mmCIF file of C-alpha atoms and ligand atoms in Angstrom:
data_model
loop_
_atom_site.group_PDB
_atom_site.id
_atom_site.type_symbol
_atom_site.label_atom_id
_atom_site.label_comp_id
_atom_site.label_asym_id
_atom_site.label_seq_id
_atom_site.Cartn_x
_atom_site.Cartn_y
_atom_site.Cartn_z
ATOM 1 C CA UNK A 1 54.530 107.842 81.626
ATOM 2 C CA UNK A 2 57.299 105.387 81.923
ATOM 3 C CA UNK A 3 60.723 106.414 83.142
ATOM 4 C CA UNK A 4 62.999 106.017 80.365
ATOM 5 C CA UNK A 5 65.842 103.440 81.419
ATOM 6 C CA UNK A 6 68.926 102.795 80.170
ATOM 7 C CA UNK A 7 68.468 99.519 78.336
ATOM 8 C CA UNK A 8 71.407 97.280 77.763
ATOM 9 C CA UNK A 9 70.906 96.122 73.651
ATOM 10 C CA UNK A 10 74.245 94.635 72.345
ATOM 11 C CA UNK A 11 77.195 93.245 73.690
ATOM 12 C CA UNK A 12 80.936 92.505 72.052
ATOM 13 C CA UNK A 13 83.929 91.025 73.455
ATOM 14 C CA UNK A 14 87.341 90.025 73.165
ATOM 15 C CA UNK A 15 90.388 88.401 74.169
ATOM 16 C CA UNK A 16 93.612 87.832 72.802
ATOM 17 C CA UNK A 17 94.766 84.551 71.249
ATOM 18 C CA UNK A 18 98.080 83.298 73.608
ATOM 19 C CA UNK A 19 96.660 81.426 76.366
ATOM 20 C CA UNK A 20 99.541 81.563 79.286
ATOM 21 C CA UNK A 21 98.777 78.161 81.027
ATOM 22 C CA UNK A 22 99.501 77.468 84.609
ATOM 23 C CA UNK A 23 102.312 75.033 83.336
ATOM 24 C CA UNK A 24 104.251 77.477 81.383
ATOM 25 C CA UNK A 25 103.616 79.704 84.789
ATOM 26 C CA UNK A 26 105.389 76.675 86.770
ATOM 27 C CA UNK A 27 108.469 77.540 84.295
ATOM 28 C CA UNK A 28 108.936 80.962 85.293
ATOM 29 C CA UNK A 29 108.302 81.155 89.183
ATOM 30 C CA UNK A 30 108.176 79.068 91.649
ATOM 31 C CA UNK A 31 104.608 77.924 91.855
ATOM 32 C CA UNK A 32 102.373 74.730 90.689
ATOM 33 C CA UNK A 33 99.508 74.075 88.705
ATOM 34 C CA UNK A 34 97.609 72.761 91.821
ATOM 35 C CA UNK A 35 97.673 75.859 94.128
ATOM 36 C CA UNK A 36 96.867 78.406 91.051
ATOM 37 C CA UNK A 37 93.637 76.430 90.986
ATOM 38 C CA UNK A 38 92.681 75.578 94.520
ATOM 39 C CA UNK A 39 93.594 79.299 95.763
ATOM 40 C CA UNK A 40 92.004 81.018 92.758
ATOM 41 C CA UNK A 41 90.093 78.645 90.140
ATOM 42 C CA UNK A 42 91.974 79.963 87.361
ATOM 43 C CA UNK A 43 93.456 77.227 84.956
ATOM 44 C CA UNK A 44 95.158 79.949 82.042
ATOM 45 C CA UNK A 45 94.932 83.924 81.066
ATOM 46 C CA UNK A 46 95.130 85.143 77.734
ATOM 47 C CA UNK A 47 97.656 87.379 76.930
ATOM 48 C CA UNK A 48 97.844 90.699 74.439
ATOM 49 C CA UNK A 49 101.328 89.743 72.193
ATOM 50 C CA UNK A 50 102.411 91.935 69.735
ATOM 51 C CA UNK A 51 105.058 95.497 69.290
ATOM 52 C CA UNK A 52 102.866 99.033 70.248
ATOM 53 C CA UNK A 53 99.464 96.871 70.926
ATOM 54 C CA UNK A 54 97.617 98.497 73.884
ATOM 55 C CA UNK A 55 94.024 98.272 75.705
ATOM 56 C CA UNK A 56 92.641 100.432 72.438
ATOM 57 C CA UNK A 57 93.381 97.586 70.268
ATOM 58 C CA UNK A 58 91.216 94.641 72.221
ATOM 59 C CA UNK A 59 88.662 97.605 72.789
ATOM 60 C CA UNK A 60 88.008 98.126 69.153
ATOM 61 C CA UNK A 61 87.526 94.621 68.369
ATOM 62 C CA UNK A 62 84.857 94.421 70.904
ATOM 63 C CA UNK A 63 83.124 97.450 69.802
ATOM 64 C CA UNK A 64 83.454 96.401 66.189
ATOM 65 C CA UNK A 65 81.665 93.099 66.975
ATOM 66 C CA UNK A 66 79.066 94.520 68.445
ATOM 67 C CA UNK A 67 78.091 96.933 65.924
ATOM 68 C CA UNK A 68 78.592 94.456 63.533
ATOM 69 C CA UNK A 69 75.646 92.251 65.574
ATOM 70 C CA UNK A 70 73.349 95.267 66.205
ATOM 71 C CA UNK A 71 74.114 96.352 62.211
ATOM 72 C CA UNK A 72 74.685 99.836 63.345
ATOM 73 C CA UNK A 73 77.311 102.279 61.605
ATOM 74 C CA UNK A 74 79.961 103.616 64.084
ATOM 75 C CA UNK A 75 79.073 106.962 63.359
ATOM 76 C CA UNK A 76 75.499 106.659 64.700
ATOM 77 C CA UNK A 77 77.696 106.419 68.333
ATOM 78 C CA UNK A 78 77.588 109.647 70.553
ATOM 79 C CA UNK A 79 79.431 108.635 73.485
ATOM 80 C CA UNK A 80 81.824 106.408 74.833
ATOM 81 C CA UNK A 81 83.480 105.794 78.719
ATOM 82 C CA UNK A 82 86.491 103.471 78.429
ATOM 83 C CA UNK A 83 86.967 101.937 82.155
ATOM 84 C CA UNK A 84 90.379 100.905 82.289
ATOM 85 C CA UNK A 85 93.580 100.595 84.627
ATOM 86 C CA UNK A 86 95.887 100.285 81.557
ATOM 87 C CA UNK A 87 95.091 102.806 79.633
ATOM 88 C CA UNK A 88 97.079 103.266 75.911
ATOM 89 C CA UNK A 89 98.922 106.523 77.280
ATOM 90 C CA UNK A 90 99.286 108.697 80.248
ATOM 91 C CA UNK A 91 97.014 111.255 77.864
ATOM 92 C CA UNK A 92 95.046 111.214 75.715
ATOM 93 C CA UNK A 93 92.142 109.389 77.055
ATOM 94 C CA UNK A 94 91.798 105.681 75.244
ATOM 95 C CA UNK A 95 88.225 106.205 75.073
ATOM 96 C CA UNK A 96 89.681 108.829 72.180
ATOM 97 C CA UNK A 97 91.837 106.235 70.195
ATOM 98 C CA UNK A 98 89.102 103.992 70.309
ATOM 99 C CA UNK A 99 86.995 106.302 68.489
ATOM 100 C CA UNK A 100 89.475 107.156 66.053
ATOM 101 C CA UNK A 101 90.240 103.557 65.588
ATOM 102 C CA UNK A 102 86.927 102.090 64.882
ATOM 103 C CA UNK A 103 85.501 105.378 63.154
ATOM 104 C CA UNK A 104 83.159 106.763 66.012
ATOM 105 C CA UNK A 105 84.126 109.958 64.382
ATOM 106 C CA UNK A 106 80.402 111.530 66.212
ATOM 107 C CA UNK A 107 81.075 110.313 69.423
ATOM 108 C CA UNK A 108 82.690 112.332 72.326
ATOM 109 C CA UNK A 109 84.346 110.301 75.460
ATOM 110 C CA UNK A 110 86.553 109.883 78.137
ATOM 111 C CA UNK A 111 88.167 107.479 80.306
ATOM 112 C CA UNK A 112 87.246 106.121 84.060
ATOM 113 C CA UNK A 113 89.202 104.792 86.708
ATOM 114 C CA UNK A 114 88.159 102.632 89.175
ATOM 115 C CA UNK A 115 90.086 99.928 88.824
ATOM 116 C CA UNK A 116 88.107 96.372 88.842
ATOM 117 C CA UNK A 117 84.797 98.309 89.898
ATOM 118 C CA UNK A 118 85.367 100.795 87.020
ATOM 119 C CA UNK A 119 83.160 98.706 84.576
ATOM 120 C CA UNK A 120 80.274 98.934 86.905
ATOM 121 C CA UNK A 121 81.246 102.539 87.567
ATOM 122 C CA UNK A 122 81.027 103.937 83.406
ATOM 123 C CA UNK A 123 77.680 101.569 83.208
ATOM 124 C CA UNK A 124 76.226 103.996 85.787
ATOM 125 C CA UNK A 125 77.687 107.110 84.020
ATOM 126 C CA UNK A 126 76.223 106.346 80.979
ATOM 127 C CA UNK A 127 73.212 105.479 82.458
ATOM 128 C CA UNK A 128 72.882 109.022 82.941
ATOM 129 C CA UNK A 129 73.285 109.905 80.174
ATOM 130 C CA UNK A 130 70.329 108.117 78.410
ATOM 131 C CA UNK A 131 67.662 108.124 81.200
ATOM 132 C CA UNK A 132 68.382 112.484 80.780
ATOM 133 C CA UNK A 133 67.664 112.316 77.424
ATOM 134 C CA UNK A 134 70.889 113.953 76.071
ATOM 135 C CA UNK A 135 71.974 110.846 74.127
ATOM 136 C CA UNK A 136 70.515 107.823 72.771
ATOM 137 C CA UNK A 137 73.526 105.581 71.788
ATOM 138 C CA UNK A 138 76.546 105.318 74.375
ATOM 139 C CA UNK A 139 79.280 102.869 74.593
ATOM 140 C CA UNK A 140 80.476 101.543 77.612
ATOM 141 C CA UNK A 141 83.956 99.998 77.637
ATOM 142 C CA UNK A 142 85.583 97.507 80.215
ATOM 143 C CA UNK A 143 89.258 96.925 79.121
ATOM 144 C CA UNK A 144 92.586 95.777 80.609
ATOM 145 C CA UNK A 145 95.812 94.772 79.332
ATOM 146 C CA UNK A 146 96.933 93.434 82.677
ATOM 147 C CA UNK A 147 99.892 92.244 81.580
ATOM 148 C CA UNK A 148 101.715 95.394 80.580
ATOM 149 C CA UNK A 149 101.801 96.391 84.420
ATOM 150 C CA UNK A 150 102.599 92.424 85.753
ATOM 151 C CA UNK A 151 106.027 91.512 87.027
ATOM 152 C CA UNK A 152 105.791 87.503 86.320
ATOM 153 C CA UNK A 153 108.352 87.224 89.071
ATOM 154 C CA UNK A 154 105.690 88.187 91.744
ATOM 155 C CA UNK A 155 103.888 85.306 91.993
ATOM 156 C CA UNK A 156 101.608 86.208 94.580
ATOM 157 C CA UNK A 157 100.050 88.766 92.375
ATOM 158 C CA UNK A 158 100.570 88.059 88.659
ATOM 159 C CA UNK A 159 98.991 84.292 88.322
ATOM 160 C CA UNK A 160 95.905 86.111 89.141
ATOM 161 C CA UNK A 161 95.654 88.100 86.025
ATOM 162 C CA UNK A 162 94.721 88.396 82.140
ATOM 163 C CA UNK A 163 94.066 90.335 79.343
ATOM 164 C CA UNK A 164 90.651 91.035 77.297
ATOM 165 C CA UNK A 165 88.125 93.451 77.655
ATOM 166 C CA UNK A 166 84.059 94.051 76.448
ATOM 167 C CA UNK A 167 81.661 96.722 75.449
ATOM 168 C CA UNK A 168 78.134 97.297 75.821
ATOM 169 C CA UNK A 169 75.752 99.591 74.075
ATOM 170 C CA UNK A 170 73.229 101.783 75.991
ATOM 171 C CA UNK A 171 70.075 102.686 74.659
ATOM 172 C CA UNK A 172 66.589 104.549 75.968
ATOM 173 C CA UNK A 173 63.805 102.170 77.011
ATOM 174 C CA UNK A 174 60.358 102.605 78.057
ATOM 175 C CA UNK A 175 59.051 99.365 78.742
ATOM 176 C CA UNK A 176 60.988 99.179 81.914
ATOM 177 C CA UNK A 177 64.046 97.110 80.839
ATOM 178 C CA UNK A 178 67.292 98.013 81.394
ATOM 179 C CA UNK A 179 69.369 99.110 84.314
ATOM 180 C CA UNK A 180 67.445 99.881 87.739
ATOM 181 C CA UNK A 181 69.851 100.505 89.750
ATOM 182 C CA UNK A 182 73.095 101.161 91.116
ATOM 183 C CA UNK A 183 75.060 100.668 94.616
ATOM 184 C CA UNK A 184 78.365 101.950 94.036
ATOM 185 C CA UNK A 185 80.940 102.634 97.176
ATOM 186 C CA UNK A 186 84.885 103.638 97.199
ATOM 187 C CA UNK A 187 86.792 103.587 100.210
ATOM 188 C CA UNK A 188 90.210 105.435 99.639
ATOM 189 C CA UNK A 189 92.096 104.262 102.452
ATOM 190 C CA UNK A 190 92.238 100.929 100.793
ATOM 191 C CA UNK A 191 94.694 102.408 98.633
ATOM 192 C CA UNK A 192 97.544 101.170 100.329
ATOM 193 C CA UNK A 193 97.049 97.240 99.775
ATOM 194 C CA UNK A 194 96.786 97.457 96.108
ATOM 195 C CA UNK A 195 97.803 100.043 93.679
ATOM 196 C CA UNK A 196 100.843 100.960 91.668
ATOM 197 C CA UNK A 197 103.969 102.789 93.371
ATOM 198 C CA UNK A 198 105.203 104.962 90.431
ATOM 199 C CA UNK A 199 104.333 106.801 86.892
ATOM 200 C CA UNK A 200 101.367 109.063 88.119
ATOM 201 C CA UNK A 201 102.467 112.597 89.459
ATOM 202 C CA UNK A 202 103.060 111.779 93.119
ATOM 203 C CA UNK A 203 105.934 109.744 91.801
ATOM 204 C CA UNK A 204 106.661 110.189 88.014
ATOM 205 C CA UNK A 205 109.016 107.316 86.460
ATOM 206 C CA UNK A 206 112.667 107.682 86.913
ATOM 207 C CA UNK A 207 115.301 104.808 86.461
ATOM 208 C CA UNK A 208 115.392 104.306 89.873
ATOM 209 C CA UNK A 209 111.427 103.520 90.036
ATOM 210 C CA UNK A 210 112.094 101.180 86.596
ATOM 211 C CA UNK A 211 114.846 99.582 88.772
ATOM 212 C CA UNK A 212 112.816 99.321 92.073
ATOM 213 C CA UNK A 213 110.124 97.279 90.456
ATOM 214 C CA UNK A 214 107.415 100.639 91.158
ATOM 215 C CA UNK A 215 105.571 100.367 87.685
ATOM 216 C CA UNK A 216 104.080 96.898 88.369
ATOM 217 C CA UNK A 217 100.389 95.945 90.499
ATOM 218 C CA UNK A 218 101.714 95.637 94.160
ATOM 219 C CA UNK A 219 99.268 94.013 95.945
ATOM 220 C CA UNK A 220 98.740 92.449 99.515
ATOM 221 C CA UNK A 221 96.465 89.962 98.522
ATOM 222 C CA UNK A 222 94.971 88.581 101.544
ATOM 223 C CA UNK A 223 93.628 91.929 102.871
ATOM 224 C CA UNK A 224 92.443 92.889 99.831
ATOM 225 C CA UNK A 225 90.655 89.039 99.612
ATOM 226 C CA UNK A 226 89.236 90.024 103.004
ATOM 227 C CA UNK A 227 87.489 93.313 102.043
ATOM 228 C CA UNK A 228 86.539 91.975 98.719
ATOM 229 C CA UNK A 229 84.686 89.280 100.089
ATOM 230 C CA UNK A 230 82.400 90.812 102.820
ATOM 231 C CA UNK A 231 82.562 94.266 100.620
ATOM 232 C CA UNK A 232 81.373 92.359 97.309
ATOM 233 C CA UNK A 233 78.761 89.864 99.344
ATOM 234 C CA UNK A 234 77.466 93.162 101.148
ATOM 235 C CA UNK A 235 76.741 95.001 98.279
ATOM 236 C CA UNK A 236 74.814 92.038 96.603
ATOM 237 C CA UNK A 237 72.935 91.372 98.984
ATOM 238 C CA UNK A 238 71.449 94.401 99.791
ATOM 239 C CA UNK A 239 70.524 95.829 96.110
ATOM 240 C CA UNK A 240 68.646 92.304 96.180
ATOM 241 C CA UNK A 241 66.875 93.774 99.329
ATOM 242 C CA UNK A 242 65.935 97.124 98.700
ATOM 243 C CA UNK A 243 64.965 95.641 95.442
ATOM 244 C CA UNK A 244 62.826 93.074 96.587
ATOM 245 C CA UNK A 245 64.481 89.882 94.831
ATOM 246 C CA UNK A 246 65.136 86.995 96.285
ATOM 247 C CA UNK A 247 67.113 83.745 94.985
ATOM 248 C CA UNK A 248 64.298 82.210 93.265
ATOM 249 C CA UNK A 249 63.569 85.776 91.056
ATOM 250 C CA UNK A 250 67.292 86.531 90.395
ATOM 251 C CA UNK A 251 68.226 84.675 87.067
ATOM 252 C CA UNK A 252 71.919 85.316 86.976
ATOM 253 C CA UNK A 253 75.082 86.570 89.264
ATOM 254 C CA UNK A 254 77.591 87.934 87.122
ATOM 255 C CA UNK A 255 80.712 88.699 89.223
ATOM 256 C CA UNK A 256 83.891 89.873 89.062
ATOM 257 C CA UNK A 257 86.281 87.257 88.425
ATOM 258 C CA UNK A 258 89.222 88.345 90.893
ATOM 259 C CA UNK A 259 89.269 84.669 92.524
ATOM 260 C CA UNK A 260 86.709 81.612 92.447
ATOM 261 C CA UNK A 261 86.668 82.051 96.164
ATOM 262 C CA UNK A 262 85.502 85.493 96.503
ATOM 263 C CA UNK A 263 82.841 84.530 93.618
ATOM 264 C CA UNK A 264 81.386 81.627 95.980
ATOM 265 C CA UNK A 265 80.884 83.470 99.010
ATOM 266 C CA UNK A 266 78.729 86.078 97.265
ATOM 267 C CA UNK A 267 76.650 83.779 95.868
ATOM 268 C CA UNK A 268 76.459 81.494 99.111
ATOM 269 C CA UNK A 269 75.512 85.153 100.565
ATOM 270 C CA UNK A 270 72.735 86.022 97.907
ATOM 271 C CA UNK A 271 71.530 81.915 98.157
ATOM 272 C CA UNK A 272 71.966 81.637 94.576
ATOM 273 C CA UNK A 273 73.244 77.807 93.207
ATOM 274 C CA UNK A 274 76.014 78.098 90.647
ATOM 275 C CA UNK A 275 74.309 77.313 87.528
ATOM 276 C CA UNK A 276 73.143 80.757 88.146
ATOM 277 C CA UNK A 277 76.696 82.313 88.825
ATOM 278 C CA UNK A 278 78.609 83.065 85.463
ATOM 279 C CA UNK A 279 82.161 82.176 85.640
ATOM 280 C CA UNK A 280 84.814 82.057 83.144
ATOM 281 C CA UNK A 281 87.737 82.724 85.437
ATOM 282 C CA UNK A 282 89.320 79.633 85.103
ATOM 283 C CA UNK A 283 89.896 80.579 81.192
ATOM 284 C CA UNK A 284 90.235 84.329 81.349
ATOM 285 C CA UNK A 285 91.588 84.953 84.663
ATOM 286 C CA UNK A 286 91.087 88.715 86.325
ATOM 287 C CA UNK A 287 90.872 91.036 83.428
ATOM 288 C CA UNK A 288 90.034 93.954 85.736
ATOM 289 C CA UNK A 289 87.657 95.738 83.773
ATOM 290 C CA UNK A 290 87.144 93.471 81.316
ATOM 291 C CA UNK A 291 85.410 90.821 83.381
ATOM 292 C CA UNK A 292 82.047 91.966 84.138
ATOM 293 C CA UNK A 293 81.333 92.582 79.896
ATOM 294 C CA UNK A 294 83.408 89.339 78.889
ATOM 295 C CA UNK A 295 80.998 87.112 81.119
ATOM 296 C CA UNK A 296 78.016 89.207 79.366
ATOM 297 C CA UNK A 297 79.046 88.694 76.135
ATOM 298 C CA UNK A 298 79.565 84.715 76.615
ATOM 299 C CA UNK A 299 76.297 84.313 78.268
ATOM 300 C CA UNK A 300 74.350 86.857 75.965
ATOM 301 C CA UNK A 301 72.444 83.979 73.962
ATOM 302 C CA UNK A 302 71.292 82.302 77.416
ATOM 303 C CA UNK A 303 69.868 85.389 78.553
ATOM 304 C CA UNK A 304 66.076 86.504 78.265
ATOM 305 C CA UNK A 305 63.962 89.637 78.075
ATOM 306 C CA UNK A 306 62.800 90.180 81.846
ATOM 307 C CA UNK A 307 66.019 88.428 83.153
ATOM 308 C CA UNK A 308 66.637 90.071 86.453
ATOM 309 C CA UNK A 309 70.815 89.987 86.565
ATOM 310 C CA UNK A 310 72.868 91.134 89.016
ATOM 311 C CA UNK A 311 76.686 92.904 88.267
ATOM 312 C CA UNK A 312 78.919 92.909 91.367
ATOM 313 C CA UNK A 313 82.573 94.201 91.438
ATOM 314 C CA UNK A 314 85.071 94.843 94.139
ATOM 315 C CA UNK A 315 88.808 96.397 92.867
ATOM 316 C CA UNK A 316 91.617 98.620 93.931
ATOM 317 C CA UNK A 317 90.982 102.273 95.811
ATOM 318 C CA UNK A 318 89.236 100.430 97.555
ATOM 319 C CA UNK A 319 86.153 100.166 94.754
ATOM 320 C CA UNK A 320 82.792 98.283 94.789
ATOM 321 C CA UNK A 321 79.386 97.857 94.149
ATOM 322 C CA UNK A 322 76.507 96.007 92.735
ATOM 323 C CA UNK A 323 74.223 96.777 89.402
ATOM 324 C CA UNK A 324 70.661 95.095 89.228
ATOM 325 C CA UNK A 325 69.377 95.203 85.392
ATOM 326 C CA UNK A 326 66.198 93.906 83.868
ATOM 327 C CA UNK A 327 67.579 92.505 80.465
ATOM 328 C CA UNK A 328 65.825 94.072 77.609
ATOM 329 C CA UNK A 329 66.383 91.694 74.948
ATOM 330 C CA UNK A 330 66.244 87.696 73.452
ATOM 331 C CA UNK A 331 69.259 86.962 71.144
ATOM 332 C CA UNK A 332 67.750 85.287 67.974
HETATM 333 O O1 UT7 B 1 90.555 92.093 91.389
HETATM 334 C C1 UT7 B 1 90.714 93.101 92.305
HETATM 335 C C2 UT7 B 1 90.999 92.745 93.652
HETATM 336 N N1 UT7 B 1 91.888 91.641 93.847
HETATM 337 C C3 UT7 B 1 91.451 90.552 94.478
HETATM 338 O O2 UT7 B 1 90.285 90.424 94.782
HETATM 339 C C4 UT7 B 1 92.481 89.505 94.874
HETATM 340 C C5 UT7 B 1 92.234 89.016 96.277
HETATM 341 N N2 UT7 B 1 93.276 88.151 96.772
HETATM 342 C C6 UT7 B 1 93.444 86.884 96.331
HETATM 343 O O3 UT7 B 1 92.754 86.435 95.446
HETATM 344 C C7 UT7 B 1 94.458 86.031 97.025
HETATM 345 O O4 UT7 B 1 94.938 86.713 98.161
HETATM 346 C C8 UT7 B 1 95.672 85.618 96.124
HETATM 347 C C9 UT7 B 1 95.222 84.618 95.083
HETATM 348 C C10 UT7 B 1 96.268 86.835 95.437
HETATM 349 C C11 UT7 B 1 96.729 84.950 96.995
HETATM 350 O O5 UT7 B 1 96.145 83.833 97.673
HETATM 351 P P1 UT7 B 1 96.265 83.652 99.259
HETATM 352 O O6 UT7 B 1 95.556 82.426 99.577
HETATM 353 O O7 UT7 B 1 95.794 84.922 99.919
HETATM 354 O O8 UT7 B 1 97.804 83.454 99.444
HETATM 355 P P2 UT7 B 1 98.840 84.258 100.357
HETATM 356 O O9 UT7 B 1 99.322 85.451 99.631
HETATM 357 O O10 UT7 B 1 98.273 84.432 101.734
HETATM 358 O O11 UT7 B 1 99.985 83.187 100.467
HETATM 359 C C12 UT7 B 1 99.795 81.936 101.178
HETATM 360 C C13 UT7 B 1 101.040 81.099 100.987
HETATM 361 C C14 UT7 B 1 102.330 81.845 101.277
HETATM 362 O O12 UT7 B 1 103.273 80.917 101.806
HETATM 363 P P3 UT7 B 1 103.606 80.891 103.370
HETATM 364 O O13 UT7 B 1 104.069 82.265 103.710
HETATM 365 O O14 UT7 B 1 102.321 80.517 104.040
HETATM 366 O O15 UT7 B 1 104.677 79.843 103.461
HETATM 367 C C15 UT7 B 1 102.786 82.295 99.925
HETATM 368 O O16 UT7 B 1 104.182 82.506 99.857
HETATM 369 O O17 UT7 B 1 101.123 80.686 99.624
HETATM 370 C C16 UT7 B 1 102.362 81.130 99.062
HETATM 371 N N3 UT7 B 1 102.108 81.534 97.688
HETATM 372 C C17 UT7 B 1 102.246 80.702 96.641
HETATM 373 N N4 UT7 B 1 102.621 79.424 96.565
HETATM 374 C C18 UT7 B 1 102.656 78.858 95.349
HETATM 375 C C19 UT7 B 1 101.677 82.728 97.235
HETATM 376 N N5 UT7 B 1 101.544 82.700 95.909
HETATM 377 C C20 UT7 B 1 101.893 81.461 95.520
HETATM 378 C C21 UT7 B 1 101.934 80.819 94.270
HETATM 379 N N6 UT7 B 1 102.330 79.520 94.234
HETATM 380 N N7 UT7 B 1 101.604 81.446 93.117
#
């Protein structure tokens, strides 16, 4: 008997209208057009406007579109993993607002945090959770409103990133499509070159962390570029190996979009050209989460049953790790 896999069979996605260009950037720090886009490919972000509007909200639109494409009620949903760095509140878990908000009033769920990685992370949860048998429809969630924790007078760090997030739905299949496996690595001592100083218990917000600038993304970007680019190359390459593909049987890269540099090198590592890398960085910018299901869901109609894809992610903690699926389905 075939082993039952966890079959990706619908994708949504979404991003906010406001596109923050690099020029109205240039208006509030001290940087230009030109090195945004030779030091990180990224041309605008889109940003989440709007009074008490959170992560949940782009969530739900993603998970609405997709059951609207699959034609599936939300109640026929059992499970959902939100990966996100900004999540709505401290508690409860935004997987739980999303299911009140759409109406996944059957589904149980939670949130997981692994910062840019933590897409690739919940795929593998849920993965579990299909190929055991104990559910047949889970939701997997990548989702970041990046600019809630940005101070746009840090412009080493916040020209880099965006908001939008995507969701994916997991089902059982036995024709051995789906997701076939998993490389997935953390490193805590990387903690210290990117992460956020205050509001968790080790330091809980006071005035003085509000004034000190402690509730924003501090990051040293050029040693986290340097792990991120050997870490994220690594990884790809060898779930290519131990999985016996090579260039020419790989049909896609899709990577984390944390700088068009990093995104090169991994696919000069794995040999692939770049009409096989997905990139939509230079429109989106690093959504954290959300990248990994945003490129999915604008490349979903130019993929094909048998497709052999590969995820790759590398994010704060430090976080990485590579995902090789067989696609399980033609979009009509
Ligand atoms: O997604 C999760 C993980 N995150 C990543 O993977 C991000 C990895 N890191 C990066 O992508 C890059 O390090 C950044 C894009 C964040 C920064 O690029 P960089 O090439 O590493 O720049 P840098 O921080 O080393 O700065 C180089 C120079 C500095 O000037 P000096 O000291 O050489 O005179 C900076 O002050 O560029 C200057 N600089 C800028 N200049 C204009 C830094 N940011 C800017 C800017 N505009 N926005």
């Amino acid at each position: 008997m075939q082993k039952i896999h966890a079959a990706i069979t619908a994708v949504g996605g979404f991003v906010p209208d406001y596109r923050l260009t690099n020029a109205e950037l240039v208006t509030m720090m001290d940087t230009t057009d030109e090195w945004i886009q030779t030091r990180t490919g990224i041309k605008e972000r889109r940003i989440l406007k709007g009074e008490g509007k959170g992560s949940s909200d782009m969530a739900v639109e993603a998970v609405k579109n997709l059951l609207e494409k699959k034609g599936i009620s939300p109640k026929e949903i059992e499970m959902v993993i939100c990966a996100t760095t900004t999540p709505d509140m401290q508690f409860p878990a935004t997987a739980n607002v999303i299911c009140d908000k759409a109406g996944m009033t059957n589904a149980w769920g939670y949130d997981l945090s692994a910062a840019c990685s933590g897409f690739l992370f919940a795929l593998t949860v849920g993965t579990q959770f299909i190929e055991t048998g104990r559910h047949k429809k889970v939701i997997v969630i990548g989702v970041d409103k990046m600019s809630s924790i940005m101070d746009y007078e840090d412009r080493k760090t916040s020209i880099i990133f965006g908001d939008g997030g995507g969701a994916v739905l997991l089902e059982p299949d036995n024709d051995g499509y789906g997701i076939i496996d998993s490389i997935l690595r953390t490193d805590g001592s990387g903690r210290v070159y990117l992460h956020q100083k205050a509001g968790g218990s080790v330091k809980p917000a006071s005035l003085e962390t509000v004034m000190n600038k402690e509730h924003y993304v501090y990051q040293e970007g050029q040693a986290v570029f340097k792990f991120a680019v050997k870490n994220m190359a690594d990884v790809a390459a060898e779930i290519m190996e131990r999985n016996q593909l090579t260039a020419e049987t790989v049909a896609w890269l899709v990577p984390h979009q944390a700088n068009k540099r990093i995104i090169t090198a991994t696919a000069d590592r794995m040999n692939l050209p770049p009409e096989k890398v997905m990139v939509n960085i230079e429109r989106y910018g690093n959504t954290t989460n959300g990248t990994l299901p945003l490129c999915l869901w604008e490349w979903e109609k130019r993929l094909h049953k048998g497709d052999n894809i590969i995820l790759a992610a590398f994010g704060g903690g430090f976080t990485w790790g590579a995902t090789y699926i067989r696609w399980a389905y033609d979009t009509v």
